[in-house]
PDB file of C-alpha atoms in Angstrom:
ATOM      1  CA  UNK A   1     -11.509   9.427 -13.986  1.00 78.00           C
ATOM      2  CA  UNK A   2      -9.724  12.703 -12.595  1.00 85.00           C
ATOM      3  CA  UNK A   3      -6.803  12.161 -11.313  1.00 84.00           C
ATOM      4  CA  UNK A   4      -6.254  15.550  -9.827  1.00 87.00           C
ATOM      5  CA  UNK A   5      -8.337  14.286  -6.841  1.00 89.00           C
ATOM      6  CA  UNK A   6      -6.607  11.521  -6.130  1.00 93.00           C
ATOM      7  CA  UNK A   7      -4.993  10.881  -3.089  1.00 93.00           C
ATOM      8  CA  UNK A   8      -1.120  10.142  -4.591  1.00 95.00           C
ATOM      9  CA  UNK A   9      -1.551  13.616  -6.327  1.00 95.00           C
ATOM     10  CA  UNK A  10      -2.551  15.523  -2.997  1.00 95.00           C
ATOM     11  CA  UNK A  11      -0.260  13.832  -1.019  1.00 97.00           C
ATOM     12  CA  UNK A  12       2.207  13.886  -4.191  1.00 97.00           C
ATOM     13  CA  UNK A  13       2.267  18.122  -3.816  1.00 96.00           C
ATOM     14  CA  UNK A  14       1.428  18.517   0.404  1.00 97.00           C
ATOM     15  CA  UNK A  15       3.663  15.374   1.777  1.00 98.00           C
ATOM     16  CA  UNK A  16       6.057  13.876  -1.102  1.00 98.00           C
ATOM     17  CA  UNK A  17       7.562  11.373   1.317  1.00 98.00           C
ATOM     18  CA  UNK A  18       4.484  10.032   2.584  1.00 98.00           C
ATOM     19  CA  UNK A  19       3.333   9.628  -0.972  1.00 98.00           C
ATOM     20  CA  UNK A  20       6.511   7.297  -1.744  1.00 98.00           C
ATOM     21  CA  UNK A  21       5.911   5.850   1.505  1.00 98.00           C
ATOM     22  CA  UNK A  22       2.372   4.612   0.655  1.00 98.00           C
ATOM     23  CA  UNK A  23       3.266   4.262  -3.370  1.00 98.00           C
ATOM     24  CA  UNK A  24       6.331   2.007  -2.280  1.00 98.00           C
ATOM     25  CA  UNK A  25       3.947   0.110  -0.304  1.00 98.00           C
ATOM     26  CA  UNK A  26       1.620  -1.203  -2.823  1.00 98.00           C
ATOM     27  CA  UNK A  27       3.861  -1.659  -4.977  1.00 98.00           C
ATOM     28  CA  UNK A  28       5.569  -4.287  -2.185  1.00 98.00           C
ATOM     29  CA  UNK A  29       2.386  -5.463  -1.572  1.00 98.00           C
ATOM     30  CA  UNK A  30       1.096  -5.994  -5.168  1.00 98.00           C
ATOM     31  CA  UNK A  31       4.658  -8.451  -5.823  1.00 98.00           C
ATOM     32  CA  UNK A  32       4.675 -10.380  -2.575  1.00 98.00           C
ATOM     33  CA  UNK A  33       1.233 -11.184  -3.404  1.00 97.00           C
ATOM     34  CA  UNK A  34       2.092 -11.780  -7.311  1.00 97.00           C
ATOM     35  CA  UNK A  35       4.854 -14.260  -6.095  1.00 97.00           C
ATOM     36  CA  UNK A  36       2.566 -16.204  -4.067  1.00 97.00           C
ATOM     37  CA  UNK A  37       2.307 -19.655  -4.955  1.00 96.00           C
ATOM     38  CA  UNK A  38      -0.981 -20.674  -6.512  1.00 94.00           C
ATOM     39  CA  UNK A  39      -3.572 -21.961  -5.959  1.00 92.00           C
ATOM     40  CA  UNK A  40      -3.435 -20.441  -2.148  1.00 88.00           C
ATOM     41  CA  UNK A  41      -5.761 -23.139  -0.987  1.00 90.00           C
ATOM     42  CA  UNK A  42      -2.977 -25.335  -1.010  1.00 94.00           C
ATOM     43  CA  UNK A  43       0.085 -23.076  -0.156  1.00 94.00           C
ATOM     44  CA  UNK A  44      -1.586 -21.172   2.963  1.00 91.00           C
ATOM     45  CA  UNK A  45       0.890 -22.191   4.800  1.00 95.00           C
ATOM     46  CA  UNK A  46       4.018 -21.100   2.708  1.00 96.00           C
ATOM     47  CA  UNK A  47       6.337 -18.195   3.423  1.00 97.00           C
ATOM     48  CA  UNK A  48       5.826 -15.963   0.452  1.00 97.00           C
ATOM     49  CA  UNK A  49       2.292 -16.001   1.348  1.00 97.00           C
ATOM     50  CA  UNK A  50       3.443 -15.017   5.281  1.00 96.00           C
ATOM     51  CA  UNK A  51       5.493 -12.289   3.460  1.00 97.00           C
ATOM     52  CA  UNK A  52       2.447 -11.017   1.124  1.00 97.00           C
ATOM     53  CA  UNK A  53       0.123 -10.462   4.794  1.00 96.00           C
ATOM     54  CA  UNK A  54       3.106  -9.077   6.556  1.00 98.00           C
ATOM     55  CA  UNK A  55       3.609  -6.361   3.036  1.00 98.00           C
ATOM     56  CA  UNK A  56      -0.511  -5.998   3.323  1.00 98.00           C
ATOM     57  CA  UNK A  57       0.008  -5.395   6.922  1.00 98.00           C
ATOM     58  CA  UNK A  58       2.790  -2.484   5.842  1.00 98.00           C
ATOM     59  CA  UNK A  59       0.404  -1.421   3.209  1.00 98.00           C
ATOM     60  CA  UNK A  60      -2.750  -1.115   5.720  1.00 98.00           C
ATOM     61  CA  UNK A  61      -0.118   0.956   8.292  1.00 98.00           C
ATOM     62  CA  UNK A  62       0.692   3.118   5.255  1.00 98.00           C
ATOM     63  CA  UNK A  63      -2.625   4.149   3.980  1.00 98.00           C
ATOM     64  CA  UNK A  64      -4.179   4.800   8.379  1.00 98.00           C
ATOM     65  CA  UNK A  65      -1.186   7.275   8.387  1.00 98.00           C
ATOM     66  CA  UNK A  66      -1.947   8.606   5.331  1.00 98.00           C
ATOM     67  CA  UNK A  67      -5.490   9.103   6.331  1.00 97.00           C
ATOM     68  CA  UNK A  68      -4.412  10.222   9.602  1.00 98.00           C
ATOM     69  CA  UNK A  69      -1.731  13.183   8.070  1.00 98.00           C
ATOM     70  CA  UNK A  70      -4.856  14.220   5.635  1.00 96.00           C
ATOM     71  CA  UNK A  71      -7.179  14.684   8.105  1.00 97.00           C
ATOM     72  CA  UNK A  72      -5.069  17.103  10.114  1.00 97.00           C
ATOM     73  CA  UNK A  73      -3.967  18.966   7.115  1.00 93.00           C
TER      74      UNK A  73
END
């Protein structure tokens, strides 16, 4: 796998913020969804699974403007 074509390391030299913008994201994302309870079947309902969508939600936002600033530059 070659990382020199991936998207962090672009954005990583061209837009650093955006980078930490998106890196900070999944990172949220990836422990909001790590501290939902299990099994989700039966916790649907619960607020750290409202706050893992809401930090997917952030995460989706993140990566469309990421997209969006990389197609224009």
């Amino acid at each position: 796998q070659d990382q020199s074509k991936s998207i962090h390391n672009y954005l990583s030299k061209y837009n650093p913020d955006l980078d930490k913008k998106v890196a900070n994201a999944i990172n949220d994302a990836i422990a909001k969804i790590d501290a939902c309870p299990k099994p989700f079947v039966d916790n649907y309902n619960n607020a750290q699974v409202k706050a893992a969508i809401d930090a997917c939600n952030s995460l989706s936002a993140a990566l469309l403007e990421a997209a969006d600033w990389i197609s224009k530059n």
